[in-house]
Coordinates of C-alpha atoms in Angstrom, one line a residue:
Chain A
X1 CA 247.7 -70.9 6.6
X2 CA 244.8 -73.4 6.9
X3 CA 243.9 -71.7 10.0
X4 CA 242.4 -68.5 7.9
X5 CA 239.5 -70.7 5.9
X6 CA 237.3 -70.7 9.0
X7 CA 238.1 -66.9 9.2
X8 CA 237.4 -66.6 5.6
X9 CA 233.6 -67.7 6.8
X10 CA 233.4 -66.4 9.6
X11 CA 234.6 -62.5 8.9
X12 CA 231.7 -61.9 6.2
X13 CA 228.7 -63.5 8.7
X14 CA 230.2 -61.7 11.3
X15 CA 230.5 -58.4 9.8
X16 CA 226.6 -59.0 8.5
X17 CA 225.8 -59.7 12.7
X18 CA 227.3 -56.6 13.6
X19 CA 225.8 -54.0 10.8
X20 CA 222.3 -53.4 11.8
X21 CA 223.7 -52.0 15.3
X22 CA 226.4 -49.3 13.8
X23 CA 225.0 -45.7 13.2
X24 CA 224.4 -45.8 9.2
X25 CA 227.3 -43.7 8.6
X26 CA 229.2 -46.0 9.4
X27 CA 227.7 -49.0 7.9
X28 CA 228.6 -49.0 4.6
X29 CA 232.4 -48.4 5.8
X30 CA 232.1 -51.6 8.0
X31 CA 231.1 -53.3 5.1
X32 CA 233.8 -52.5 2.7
X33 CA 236.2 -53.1 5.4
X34 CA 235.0 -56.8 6.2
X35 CA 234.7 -57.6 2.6
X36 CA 238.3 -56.1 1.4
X37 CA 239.4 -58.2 4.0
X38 CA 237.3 -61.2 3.4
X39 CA 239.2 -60.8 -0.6
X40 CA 242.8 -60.4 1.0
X41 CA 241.7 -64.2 2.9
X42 CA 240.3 -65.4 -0.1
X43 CA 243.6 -64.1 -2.3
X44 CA 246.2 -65.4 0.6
X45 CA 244.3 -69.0 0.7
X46 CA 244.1 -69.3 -3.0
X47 CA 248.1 -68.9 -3.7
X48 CA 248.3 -71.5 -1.1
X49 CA 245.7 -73.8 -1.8
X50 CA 244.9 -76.7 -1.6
X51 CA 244.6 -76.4 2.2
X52 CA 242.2 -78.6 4.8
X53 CA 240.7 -77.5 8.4
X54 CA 239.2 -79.8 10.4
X55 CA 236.7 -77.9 13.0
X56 CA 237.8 -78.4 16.5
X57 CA 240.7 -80.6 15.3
X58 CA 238.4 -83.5 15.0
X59 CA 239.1 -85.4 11.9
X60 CA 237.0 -86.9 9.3
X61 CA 234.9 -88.4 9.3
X62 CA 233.8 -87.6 12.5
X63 CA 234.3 -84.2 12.3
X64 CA 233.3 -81.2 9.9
X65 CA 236.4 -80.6 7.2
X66 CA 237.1 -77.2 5.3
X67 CA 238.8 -77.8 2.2
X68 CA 240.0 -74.8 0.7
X69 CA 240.5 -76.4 -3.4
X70 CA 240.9 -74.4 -6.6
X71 CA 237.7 -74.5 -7.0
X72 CA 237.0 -72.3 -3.5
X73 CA 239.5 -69.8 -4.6
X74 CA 236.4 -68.5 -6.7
X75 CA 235.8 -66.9 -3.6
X76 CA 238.2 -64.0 -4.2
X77 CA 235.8 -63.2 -7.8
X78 CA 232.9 -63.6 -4.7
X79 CA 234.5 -61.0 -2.0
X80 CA 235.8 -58.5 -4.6
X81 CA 232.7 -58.4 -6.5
X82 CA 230.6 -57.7 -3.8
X83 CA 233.2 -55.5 -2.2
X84 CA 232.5 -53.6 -6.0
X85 CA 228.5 -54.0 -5.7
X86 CA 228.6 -52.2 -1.9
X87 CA 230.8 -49.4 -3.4
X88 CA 228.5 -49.4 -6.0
X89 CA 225.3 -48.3 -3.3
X90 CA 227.7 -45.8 -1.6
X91 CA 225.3 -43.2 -2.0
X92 CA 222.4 -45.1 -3.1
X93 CA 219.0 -44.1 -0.9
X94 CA 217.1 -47.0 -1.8
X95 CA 216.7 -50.2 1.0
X96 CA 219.7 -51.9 0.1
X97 CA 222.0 -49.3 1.1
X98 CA 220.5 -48.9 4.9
X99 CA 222.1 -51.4 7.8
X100 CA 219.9 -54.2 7.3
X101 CA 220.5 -54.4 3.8
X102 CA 224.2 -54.5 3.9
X103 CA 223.6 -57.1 6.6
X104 CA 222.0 -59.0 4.4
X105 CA 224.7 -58.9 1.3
X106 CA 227.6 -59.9 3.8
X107 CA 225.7 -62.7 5.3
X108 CA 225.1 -63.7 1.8
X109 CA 228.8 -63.1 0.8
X110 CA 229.4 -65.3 4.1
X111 CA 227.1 -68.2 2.7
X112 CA 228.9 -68.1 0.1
X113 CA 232.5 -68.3 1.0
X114 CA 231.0 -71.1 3.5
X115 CA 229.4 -73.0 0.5
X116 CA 233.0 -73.0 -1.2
X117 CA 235.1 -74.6 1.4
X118 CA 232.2 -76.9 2.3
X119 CA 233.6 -80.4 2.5
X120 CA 230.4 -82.4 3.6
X121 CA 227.4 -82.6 2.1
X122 CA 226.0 -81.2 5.5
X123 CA 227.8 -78.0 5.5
X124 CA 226.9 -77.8 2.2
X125 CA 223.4 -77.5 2.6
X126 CA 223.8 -75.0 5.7
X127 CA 225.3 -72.7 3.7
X128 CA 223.5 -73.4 0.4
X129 CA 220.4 -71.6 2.7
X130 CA 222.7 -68.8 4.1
X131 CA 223.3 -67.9 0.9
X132 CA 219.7 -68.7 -0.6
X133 CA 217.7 -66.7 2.3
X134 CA 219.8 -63.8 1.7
X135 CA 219.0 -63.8 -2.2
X136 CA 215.5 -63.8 -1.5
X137 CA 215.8 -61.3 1.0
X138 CA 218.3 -59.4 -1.4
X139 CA 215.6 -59.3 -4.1
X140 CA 213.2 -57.8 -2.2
X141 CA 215.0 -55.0 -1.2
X142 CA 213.3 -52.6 -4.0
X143 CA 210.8 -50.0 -4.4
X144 CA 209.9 -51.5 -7.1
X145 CA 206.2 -52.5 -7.8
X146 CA 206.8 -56.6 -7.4
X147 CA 209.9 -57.0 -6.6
X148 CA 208.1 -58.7 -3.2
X149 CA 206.0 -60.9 -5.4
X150 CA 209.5 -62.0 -7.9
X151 CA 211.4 -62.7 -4.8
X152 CA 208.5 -64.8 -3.4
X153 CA 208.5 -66.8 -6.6
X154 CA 212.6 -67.0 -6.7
X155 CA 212.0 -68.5 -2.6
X156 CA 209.2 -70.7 -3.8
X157 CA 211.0 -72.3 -6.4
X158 CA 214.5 -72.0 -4.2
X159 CA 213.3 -73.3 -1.0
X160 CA 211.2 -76.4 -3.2
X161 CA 215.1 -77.0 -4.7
X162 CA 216.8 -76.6 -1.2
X163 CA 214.4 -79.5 -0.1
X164 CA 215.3 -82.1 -2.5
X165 CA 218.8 -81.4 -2.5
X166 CA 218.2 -82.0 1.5
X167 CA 216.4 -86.0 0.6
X168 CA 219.0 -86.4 -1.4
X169 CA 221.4 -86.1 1.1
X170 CA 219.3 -88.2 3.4
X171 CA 219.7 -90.8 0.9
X172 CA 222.9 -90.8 0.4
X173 CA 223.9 -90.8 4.5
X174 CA 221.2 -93.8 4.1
X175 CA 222.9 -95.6 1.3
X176 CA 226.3 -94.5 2.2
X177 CA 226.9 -93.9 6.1
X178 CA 229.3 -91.4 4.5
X179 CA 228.3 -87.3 4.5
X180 CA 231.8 -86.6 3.2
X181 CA 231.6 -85.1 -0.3
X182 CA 235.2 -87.1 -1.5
X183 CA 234.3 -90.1 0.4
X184 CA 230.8 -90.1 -1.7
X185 CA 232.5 -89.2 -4.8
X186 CA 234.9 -92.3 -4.7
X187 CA 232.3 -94.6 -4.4
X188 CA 229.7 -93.3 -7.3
X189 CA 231.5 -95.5 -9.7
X190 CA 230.5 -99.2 -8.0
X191 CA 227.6 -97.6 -6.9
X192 CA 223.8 -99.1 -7.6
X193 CA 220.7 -97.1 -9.1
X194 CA 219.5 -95.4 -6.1
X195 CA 223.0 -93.6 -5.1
X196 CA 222.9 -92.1 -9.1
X197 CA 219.3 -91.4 -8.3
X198 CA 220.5 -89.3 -5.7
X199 CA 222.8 -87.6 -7.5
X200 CA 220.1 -87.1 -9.6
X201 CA 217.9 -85.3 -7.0
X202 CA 221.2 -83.0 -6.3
X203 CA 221.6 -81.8 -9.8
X204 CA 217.3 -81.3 -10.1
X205 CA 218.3 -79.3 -6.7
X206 CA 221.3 -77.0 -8.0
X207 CA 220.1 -76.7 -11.8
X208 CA 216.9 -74.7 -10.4
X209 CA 219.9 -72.5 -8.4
X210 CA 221.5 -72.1 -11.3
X211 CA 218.4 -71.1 -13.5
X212 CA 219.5 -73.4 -16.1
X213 CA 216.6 -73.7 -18.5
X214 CA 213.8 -74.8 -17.8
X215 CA 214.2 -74.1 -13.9
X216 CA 215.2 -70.7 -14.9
X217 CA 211.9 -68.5 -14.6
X218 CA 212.2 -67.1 -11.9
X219 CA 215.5 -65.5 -13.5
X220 CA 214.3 -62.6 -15.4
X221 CA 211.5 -61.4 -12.9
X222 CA 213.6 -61.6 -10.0
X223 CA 216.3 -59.1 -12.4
X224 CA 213.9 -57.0 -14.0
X225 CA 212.4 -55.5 -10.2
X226 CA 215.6 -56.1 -8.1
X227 CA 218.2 -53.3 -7.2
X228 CA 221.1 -53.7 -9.9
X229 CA 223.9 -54.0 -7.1
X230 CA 221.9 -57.5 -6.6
X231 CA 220.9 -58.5 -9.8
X232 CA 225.0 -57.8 -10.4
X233 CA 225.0 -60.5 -7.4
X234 CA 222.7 -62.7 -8.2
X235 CA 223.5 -63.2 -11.9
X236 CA 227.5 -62.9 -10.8
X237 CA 227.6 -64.8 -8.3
X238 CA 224.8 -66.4 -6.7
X239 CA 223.7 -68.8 -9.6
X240 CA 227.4 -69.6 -9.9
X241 CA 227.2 -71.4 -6.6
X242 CA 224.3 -73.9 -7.9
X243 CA 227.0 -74.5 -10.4
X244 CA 229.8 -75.1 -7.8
X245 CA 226.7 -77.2 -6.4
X246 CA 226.6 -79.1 -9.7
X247 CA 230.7 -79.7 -9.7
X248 CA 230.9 -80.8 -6.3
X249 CA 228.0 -83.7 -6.8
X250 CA 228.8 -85.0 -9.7
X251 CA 226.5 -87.5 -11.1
X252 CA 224.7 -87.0 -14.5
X253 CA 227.3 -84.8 -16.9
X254 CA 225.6 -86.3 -20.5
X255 CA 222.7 -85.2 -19.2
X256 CA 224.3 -81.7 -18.7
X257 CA 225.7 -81.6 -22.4
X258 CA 222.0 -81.4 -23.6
X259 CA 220.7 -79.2 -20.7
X260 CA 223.2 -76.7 -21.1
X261 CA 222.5 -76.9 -24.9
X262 CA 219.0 -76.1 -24.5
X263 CA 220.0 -73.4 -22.0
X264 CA 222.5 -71.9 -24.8
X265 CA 219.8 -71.6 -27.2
X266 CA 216.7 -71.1 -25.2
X267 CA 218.6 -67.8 -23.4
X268 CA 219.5 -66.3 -26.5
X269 CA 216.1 -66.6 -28.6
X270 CA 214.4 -65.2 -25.4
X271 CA 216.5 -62.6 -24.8
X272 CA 215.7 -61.5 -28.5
X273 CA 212.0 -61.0 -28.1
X274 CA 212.8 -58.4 -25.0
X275 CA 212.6 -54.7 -24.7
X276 CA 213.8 -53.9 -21.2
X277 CA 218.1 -54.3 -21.0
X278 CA 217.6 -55.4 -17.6
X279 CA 215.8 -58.7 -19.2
X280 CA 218.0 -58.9 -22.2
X281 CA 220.9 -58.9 -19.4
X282 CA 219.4 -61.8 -17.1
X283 CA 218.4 -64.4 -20.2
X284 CA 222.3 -63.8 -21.4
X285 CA 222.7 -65.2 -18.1
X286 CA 220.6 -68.4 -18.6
X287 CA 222.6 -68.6 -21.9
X288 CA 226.0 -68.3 -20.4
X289 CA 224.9 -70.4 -17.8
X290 CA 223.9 -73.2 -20.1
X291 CA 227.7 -72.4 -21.8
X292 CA 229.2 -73.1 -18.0
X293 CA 226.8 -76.7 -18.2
X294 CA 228.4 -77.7 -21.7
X295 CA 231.9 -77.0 -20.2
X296 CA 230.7 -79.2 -16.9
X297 CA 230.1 -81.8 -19.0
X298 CA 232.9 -81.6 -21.8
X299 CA 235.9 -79.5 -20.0
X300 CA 235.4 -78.9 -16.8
X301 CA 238.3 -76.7 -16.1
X302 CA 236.5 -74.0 -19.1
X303 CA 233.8 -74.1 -17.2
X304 CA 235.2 -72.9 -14.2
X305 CA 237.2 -70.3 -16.5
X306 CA 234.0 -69.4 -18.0
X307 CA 232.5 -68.8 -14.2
X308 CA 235.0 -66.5 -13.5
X309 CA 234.8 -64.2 -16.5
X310 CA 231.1 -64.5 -16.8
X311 CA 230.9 -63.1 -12.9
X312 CA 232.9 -60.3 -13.6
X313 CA 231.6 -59.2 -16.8
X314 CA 228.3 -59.4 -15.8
X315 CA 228.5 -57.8 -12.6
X316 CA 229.8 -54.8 -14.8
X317 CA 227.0 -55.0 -17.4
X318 CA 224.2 -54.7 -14.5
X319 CA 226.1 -52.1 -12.7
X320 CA 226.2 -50.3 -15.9
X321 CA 222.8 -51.0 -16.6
X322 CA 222.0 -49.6 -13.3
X323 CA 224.1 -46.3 -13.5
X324 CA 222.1 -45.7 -17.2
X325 CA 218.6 -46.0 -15.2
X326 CA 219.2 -44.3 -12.4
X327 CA 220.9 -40.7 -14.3
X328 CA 218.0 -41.2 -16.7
X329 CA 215.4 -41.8 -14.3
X330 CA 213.9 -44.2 -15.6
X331 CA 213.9 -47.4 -18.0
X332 CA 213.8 -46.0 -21.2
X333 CA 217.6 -45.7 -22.3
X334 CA 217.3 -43.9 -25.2
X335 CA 220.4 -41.7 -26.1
X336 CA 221.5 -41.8 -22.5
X337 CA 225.0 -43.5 -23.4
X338 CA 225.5 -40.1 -25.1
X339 CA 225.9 -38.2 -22.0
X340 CA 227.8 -40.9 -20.2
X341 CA 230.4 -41.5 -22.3
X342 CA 232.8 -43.8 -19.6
X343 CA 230.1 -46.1 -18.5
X344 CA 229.5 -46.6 -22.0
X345 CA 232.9 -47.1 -22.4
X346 CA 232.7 -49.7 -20.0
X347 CA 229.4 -51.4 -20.8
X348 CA 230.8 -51.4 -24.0
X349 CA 234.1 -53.2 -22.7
X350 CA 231.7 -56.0 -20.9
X351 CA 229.9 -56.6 -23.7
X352 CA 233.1 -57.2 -25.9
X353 CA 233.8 -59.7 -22.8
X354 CA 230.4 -61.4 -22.5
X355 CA 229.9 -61.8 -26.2
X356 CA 233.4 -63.6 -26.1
X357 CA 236.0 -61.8 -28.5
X358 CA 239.6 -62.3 -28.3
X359 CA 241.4 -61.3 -26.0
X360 CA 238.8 -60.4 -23.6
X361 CA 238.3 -63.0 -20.5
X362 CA 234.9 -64.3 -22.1
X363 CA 236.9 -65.3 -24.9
X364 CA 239.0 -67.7 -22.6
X365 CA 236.2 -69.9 -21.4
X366 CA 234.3 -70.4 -24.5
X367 CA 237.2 -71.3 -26.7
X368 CA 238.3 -73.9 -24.1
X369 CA 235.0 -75.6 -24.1
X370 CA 234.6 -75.2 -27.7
X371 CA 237.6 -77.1 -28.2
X372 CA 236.8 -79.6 -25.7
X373 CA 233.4 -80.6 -27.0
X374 CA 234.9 -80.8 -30.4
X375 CA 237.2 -83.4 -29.0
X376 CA 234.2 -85.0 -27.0
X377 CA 232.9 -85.5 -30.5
X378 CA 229.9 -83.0 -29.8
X379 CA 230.3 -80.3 -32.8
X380 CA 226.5 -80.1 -32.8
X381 CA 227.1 -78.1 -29.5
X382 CA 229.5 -75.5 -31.2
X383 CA 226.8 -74.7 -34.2
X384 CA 224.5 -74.1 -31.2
X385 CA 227.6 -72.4 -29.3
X386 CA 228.1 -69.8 -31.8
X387 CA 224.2 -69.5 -32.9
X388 CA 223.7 -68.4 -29.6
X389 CA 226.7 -66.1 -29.6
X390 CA 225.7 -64.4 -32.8
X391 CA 222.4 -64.0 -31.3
X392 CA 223.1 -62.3 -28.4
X393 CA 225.5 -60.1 -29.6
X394 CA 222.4 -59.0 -31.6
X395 CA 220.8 -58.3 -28.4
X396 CA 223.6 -56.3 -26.7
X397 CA 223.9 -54.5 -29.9
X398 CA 220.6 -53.3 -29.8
X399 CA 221.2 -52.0 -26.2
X400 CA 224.0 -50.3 -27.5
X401 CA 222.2 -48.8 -30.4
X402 CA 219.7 -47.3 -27.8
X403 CA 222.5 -46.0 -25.6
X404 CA 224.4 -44.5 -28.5
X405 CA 222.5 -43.8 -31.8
X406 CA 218.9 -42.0 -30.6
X407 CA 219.2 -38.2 -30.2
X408 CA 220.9 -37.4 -26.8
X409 CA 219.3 -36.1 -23.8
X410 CA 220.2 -32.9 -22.4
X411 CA 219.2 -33.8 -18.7
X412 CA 221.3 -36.3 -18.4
X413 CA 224.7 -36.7 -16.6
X414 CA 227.4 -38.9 -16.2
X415 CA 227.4 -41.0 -13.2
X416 CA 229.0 -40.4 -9.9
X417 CA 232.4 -41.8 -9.2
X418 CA 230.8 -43.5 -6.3
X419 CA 229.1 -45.6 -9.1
X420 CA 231.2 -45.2 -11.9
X421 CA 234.7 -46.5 -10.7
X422 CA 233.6 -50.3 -9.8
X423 CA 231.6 -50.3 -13.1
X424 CA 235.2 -48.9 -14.6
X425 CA 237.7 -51.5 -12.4
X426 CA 234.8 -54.5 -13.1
X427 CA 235.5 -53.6 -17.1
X428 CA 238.9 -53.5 -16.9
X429 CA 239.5 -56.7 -15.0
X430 CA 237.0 -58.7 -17.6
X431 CA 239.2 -57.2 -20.4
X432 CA 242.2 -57.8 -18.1
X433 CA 241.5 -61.3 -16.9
X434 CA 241.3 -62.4 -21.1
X435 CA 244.7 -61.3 -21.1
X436 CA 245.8 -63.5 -18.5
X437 CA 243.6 -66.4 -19.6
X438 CA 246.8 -68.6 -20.0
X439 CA 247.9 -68.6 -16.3
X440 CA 244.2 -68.0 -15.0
X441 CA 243.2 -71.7 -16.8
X442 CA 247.2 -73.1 -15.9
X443 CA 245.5 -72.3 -12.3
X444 CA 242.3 -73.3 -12.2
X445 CA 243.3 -76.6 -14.2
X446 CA 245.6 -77.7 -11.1
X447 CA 243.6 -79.7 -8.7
Chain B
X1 CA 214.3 -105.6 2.8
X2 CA 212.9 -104.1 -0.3
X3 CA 209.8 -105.4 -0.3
X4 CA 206.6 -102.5 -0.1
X5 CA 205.7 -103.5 3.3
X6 CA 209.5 -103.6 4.8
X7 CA 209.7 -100.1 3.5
X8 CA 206.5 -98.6 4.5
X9 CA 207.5 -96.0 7.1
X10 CA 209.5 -94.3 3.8
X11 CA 206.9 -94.2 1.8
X12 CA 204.1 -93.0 3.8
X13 CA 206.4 -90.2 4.0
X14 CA 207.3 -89.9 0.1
X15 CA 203.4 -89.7 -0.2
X16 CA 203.4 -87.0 2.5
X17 CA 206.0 -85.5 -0.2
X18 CA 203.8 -85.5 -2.9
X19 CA 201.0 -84.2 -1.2
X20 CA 203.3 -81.1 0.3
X21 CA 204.0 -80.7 -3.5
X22 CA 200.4 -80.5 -5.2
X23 CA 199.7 -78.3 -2.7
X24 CA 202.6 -75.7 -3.5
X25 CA 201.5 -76.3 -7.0
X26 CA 198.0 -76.4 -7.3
X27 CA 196.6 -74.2 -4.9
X28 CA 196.3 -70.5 -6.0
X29 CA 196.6 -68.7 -2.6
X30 CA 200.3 -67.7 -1.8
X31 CA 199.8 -68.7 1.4
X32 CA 198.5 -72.5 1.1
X33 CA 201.8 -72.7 -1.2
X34 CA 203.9 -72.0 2.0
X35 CA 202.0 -74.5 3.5
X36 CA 202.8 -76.7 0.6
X37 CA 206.6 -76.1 0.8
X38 CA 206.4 -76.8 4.5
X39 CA 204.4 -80.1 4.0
X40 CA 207.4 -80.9 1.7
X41 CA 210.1 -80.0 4.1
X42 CA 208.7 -82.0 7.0
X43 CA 208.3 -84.8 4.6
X44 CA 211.5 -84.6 3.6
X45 CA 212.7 -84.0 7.7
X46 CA 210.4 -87.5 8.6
X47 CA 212.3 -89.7 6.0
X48 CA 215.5 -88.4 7.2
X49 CA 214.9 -89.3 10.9
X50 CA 213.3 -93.1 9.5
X51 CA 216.6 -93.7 8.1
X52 CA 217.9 -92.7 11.7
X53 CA 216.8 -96.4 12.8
X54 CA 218.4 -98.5 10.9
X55 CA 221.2 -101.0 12.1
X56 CA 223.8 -99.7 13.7
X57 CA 221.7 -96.7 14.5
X58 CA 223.0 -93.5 13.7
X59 CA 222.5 -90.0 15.7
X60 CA 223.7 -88.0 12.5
X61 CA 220.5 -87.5 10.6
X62 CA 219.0 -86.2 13.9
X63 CA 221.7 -83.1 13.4
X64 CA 221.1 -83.4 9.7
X65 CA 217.2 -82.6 10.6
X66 CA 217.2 -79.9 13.3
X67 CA 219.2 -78.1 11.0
X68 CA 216.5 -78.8 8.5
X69 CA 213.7 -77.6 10.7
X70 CA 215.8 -74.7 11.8
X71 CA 216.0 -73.9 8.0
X72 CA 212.5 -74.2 7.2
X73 CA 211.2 -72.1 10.0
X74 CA 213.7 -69.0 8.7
X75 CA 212.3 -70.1 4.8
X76 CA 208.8 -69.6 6.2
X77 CA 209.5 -66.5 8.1
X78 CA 211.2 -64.8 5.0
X79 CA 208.2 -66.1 3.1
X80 CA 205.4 -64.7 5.1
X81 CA 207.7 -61.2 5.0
X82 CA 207.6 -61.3 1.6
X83 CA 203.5 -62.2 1.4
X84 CA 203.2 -59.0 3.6
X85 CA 204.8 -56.8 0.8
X86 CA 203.0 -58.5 -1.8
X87 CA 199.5 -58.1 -0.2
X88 CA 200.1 -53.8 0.5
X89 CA 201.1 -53.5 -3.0
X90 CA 198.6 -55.5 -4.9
X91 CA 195.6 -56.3 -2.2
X92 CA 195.4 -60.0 -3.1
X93 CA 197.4 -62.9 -2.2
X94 CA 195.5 -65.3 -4.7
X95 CA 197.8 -65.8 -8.2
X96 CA 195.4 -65.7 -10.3
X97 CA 194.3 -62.1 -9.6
X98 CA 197.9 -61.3 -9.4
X99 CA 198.3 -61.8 -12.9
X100 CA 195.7 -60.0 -13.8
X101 CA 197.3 -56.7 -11.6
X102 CA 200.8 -57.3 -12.3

């Protein structure tokens, strides 16, 4: 079984190699083939995990490991939602849906997948800028006035984050000998200053991925102009990986219990002052984000919980989002959820998730790191928990008000099936996944 | 050796660092910033290979920087892509006009 997590690497980049030369009929096919597969991988490894493949059958620490760990078996959420987002662009015109741009999503799935199984710090950082080069490139991919100029900012501040986290592992091969993420990990405890300092420079690196605040501003630009089957990526998925980043170089959690307080906060009063959904959407990221950081640092298994949920959820919610502004035509949602009653439905289902009410799957997460940072002695983080909850529910019920209580427009129609059944599935597994939040954290707890 | 002077070679290259990184942030062209990040990266790529000559010498962070530099030259590529898009929608590549058009 081992023997599939190279594949499980391999298939997506692969598939991304091969789109640009298929006639573009064709394309979007390929890709939904390579990526169901790449989830059927992802689901076989994860009942059998943990699992280990050394490359070439050299061992380590000589040669390059794959360890495929509960924590990599996030890459079924990767595959399937990305398998959801390409469905999504079925019979989308815009850039994304040609060759090159489905290239560039399964490369990016690939980076991803390769990022999870990653058991040195050098594969790591390979994959880290697979998957980084393809969100910039991802962004971009918009008629929209400036999505160029947000994705240059995302690549500016990416790329600057990419580098440090590259000294820092020059310093720790310096300090260490060792590239080996467990081999490092073991010794952080006897370790001096400048191997924390290190550790340091990796969790500057992966917050900026993450757009924890304050490295999150290029966040909200890079959502407002991208396509929504990538801002359903990038906020899913992609800043989940500087997360997985965060959990895989572990080094400064207290310092995470405040950061991911500020995030909390600074996310939900943000997102109050906005008037575009697609905005409101991407600082409820920064705020769920900064939930995921509390967990890190408190309960680390209700973060992961928490990363799982929050993907799905709010790959619905821009999907959704998306689906609204392209039958209305533009951004101005007014009364549209009127004339789209089931991707109301399931915007509506999402937000239930997101905003975290029993027994949806957002639900899950936050209760287990509530709990936790009440037993951590940290009940200042709850009050700022549930302030921020209560705040951003205000948000999405403002969105929802728009959709749903302005007079209706008559040229308006539901959206295709094409777009409208991942929205629907996406909605129903957040709602579903809260259901199973018993066994999903039993699973994720298990090392 | 910890002294300033054992250590040198590092931090004429930390100094090469901070020089890559007041130029990314300072400078208002978009351009002189991708010159900024790429001052950084070889920075970064120059420590990397000093540490290469220590005792018992070490071929790994020779692997650890082509990769680097193979890295950095896709980054810059994808960022001079980008600066194309930005300068046929806007006309400018300097930030401070861009804020004014955008």
């Amino acid at each position: 079984m081992a023997h599939w997590i190279p594949a499980l690497v391999a298939l997506p980049i692969f598939g991304g190699v091969v789109a640009p030369a298929l006639p573009r009929r064709l394309a979007h096919l390929w890709a939904l083939v390579v990526l169901v597969a790449t989830t059927g991988i992802a689901l076989a490894l994860s009942l059998d995990a943990p699992a280990s493949y050394a490359m070439g059958g050299w061992p380590a620490p000589y040669g390059i490991e794959l360890h495929f760990d509960r924590l990599s078996s996030f890459s079924v959420v990767v595959a399937l939602v990305t398998t959801l987002a390409v469905a999504y662009t079925l019979h989308s015109s815009g850039p994304l849906a040609s060759r090159e741009g489905l290239a560039v999503i399964l490369l990016g799935t690939g980076g991803m997948t390769g990022f999870l199984v990653a058991g040195d710090f050098f594969t790591l950082f390979v994959f880290l800028e697979i998957l980084s080069l393809a969100a910039y490139g991802m962004v971009a991919m918009s008629e929209e006035r400036g999505a160029g100029l947000a994705a240059f900012r995302y690549l500016l501040m990416g790329a600057s984050a990419s580098i440090v986290i590259l000294l820092s592992v020059g310093v720790v091969h310096t300090l260490t000998g060792s590239l080996n993420l467990v081999d490092v990990q073991q010794r952080l405890p006897d370790a001096g200053l400048p191997l924390h300092l290190a550790m340091a420079g990796f969790t500057a690196g992966f917050l900026v991925k993450a757009a924890a605040f304050p490295l999150h501003v290029w966040l909200p630009d890079a959502h407002a102009t991208a396509p929504s089957a990538v801002s359903a990526l990038l906020s899913g998925l992609i800043v989940k990986m500087g997360i997985v980043g965060l959990i895989r170089t572990p080094g400064v959690d207290d310092l995470l219990l405040w950061l991911g307080g500020a995030s909390l906060l600074a996310g939900a009063l943000l997102a109050l002052v906005q008037t575009d959904a697609k905005r409101i959407l991407a600082y409820s990221t920064v705020a769920n984000i900064g939930l995921i950081l509390v967990g890190l640092s408190v309960e680390r298994t209700g973060a992961m919980v928490h990363m799982v949920n929050h993907a799905v959820a709010k790959a619905a919610l821009f999907l959704a989002a998306g689906a609204f502004t392209h039958q209305a035509g533009s951004r101005v949602l007014d009364g549209v959820g009127r004339r789209m009653p089931l991707t109301t439905l399931a915007f509506a289902l999402a937000t239930i998730s997101v905003i975290g009410v029993p027994p949806t799957g957002g639900f899950t997460g936050k209760w287990i790191i509530a709990v936790g940072a009440l037993e951590a002695g940290q009940p200042v983080v709850v009050g700022v928990l549930l302030l921020s909850s209560i705040l951003l529910a205000l948000c999405y019920a403002r969105i929802l008000q728009a959709l749903l209580f302005a007079p209706a427009r008559s040229d308006v129609d539901e959206a295709p099936l094409s777009m409208l059944l991942p929205i629907a599935l996406l909605a129903l597994l957040s709602v579903g996944l809260g259901l199973v939040g018993a066994p999903l954290t039993a699973f994720l707890g298990r090392p | 050796m910890t002294t300033l002077a054992g250590n040198l070679d590092y931090v004429a290259t930390m100094l090469l660092f901070v020089i890559g990184v007041w130029t990314l942030v300072s400078d208002p062209n978009l351009i002189k910033k991708v010159m900024g990040l790429n001052i950084m990266e070889t920075a970064v790529f120059a420590f990397i290979v000093t540490s290469g000559a220590l005792e018992p010498p070490s071929p790994i962070p020779h692997a650890l920087v082509l990769t680097g530099i193979v890295v950095a030259v896709s980054t810059t590529a994808v960022a001079l892509a980008l600066l194309l898009r930005v300068h046929r929608e806007f006309g400018t590549l300097d930030l401070d006009e861009l804020r004014d058009l955008w």
